[in-house]
PDB file of C-alpha atoms in Angstrom:
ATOM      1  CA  UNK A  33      31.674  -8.144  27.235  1.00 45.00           C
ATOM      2  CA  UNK A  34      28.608  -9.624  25.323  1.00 49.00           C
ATOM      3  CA  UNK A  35      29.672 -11.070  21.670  1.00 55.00           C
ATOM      4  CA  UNK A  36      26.558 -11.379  20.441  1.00 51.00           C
ATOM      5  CA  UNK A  37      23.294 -10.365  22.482  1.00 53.00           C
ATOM      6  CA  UNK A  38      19.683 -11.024  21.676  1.00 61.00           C
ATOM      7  CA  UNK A  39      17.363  -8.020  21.430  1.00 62.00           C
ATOM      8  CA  UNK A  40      13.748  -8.475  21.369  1.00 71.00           C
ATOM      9  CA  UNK A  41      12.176  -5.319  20.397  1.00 73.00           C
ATOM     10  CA  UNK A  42      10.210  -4.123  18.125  1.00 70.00           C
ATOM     11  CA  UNK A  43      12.816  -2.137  15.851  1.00 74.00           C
ATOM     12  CA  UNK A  44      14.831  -5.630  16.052  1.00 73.00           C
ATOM     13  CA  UNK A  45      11.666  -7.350  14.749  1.00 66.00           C
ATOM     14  CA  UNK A  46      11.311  -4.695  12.147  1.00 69.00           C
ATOM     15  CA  UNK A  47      14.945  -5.265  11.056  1.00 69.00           C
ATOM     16  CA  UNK A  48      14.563  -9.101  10.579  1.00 69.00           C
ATOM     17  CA  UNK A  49      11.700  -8.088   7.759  1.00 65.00           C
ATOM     18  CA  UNK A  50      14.278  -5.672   6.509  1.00 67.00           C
ATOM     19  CA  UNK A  51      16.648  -8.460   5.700  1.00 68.00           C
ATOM     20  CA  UNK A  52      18.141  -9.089   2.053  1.00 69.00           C
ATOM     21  CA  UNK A  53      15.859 -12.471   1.943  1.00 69.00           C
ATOM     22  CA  UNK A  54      12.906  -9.559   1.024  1.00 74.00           C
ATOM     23  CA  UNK A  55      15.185  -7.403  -1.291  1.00 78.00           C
ATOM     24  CA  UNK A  56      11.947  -7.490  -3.631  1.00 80.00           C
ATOM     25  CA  UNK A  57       9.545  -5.467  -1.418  1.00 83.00           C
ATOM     26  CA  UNK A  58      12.226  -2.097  -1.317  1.00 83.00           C
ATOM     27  CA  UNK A  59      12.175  -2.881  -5.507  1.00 87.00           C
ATOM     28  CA  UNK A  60      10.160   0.260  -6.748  1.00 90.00           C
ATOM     29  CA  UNK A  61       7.398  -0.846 -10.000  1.00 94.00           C
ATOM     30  CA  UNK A  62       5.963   0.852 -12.049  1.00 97.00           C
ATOM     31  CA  UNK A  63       2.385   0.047 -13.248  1.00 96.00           C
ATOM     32  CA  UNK A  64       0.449   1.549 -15.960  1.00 96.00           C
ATOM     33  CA  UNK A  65      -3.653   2.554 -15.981  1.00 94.00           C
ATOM     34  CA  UNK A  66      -6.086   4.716 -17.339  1.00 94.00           C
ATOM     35  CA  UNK A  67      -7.463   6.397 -15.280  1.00 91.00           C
ATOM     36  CA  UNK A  68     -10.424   8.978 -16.018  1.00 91.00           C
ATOM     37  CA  UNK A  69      -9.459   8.000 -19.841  1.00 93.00           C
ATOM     38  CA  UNK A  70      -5.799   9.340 -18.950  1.00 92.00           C
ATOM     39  CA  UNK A  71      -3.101   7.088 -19.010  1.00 95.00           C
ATOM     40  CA  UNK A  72      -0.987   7.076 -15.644  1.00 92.00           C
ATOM     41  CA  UNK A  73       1.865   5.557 -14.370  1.00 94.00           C
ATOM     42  CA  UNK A  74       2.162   4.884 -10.751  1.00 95.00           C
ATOM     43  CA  UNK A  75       5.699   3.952  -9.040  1.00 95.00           C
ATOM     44  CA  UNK A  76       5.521   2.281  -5.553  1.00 96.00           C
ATOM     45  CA  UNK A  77       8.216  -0.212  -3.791  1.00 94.00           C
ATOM     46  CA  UNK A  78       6.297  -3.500  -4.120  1.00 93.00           C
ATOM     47  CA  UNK A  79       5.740  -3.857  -0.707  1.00 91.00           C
ATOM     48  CA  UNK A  80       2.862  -1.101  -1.576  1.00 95.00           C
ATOM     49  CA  UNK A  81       1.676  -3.155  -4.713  1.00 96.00           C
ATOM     50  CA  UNK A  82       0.886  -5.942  -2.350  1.00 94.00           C
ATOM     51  CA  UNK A  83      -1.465  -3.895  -0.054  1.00 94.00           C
ATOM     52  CA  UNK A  84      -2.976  -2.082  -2.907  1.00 96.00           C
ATOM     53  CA  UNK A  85      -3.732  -5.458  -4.462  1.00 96.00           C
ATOM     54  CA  UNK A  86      -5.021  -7.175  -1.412  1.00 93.00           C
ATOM     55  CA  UNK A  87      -6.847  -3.651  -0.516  1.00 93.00           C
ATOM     56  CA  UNK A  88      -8.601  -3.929  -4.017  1.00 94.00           C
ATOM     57  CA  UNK A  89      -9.769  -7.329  -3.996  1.00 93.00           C
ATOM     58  CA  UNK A  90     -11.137  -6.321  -0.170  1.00 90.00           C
ATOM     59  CA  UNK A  91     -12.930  -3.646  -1.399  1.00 90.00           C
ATOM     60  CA  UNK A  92     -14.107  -5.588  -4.991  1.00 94.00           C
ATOM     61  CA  UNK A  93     -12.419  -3.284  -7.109  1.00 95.00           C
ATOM     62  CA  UNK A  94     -10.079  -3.764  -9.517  1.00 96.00           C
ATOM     63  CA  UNK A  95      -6.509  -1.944  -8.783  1.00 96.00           C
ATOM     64  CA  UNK A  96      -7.393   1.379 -11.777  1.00 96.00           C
ATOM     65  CA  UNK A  97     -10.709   1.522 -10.218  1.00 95.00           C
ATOM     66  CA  UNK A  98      -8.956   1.728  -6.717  1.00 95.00           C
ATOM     67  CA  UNK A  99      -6.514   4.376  -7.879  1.00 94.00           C
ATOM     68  CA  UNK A 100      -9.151   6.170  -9.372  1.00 93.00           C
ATOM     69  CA  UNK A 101     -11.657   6.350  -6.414  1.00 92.00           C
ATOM     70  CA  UNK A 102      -7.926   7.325  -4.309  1.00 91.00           C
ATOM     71  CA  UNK A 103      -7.212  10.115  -6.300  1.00 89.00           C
ATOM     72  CA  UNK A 104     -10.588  11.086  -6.755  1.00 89.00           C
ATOM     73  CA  UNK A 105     -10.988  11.441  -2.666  1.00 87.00           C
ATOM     74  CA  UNK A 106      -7.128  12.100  -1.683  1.00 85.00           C
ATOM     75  CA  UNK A 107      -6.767  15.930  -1.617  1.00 74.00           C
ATOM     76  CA  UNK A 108      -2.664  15.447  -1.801  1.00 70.00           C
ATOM     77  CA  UNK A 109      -3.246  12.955  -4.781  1.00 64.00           C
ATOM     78  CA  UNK A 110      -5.205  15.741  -6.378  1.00 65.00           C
ATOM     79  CA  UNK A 111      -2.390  18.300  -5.790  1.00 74.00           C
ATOM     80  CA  UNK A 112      -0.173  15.630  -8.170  1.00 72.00           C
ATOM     81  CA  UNK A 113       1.284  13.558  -5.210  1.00 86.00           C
ATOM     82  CA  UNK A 114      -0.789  10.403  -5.868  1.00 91.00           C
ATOM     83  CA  UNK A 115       2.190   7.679  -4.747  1.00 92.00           C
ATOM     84  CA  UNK A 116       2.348   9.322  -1.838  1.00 91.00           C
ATOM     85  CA  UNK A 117      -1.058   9.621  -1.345  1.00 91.00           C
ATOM     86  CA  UNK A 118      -1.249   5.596  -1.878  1.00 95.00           C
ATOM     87  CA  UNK A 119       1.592   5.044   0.709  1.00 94.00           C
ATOM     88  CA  UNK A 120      -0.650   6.620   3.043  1.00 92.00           C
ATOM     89  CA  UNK A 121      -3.751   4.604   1.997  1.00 92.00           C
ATOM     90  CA  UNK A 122      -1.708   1.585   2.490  1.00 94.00           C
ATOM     91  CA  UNK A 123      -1.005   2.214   6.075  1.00 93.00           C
ATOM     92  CA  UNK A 124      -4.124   3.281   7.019  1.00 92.00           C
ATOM     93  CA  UNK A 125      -5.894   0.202   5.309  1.00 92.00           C
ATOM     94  CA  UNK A 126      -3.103  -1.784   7.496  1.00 91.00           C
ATOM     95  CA  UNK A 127      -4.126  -0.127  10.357  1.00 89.00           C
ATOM     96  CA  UNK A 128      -7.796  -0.971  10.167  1.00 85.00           C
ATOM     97  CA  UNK A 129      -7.066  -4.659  10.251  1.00 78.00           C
ATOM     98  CA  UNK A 130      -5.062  -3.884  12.759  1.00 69.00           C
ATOM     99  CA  UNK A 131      -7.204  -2.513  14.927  1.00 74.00           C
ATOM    100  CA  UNK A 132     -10.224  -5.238  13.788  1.00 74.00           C
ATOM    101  CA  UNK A 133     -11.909  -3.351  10.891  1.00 66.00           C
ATOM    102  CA  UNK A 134     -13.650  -5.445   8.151  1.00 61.00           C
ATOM    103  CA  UNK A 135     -13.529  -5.062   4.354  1.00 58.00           C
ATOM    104  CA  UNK A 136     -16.403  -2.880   4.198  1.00 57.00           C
ATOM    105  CA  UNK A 137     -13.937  -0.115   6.229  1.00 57.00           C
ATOM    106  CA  UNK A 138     -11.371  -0.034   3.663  1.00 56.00           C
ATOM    107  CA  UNK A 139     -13.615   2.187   1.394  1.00 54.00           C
ATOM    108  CA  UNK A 140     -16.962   2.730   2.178  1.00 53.00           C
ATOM    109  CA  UNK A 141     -19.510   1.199   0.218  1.00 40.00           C
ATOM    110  CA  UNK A 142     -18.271  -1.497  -2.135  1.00 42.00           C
ATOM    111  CA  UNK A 143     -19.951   0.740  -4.804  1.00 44.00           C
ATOM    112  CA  UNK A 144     -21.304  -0.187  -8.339  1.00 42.00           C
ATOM    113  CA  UNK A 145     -17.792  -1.536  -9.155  1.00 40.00           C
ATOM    114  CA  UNK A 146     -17.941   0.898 -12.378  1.00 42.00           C
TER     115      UNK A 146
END
């Protein structure tokens, strides 16, 4: 009988990033913005906050102005669901780079930064 035995696969490589050394990324934040001249408060784990931050400075937004152009285009953020429709964002935007995208994939057109 094996005491310990070494598994290599991908679930046990997504369990070493699951470990209590990155406790902080499960944490859920909340961050406030106006958006559209509303105020709004947005609650994500901060594993989230870090790819909406790294998608924004991609795309040469700042995080509201990300939000805002997410819940203007995200039918289920429209329908009130807008963490989830960020989650969702996030993984596709992880996804691109996975697959080789650029910057200029994340959104479209970098836009008038507005």
């Amino acid at each position: 009988m094996t005491i310990y035995r070494e598994s290599r696969d991908l679930l046990d490589h997504m369990f070493d990033s699951c470990s209590t050394a990155q406790i902080s990324e499960f944490i859920p934040e909340k961050r406030g913005f106006r958006i559209h001249g509303h105020s709004t408060t947005v609650a994500l784990e901060r594993a989230f906050w870090n790819v909406i931050d790294a998608m924004a400075e991609e795309c040469g937004l700042t995080v509201p102005r990300l939000i805002e152009r997410v819940l203007d285009g995200c039918l289920v953020a429209n329908d009130k669901n807008l963490s989830s429709c960020l989650r969702v964002i996030s993984l596709k935007f992880l996804n691109i780079y996975a697959t080789g995208g650029t910057a200029a994939d994340c959104l479209a057109v970098r836009e008038d930064r507005a």
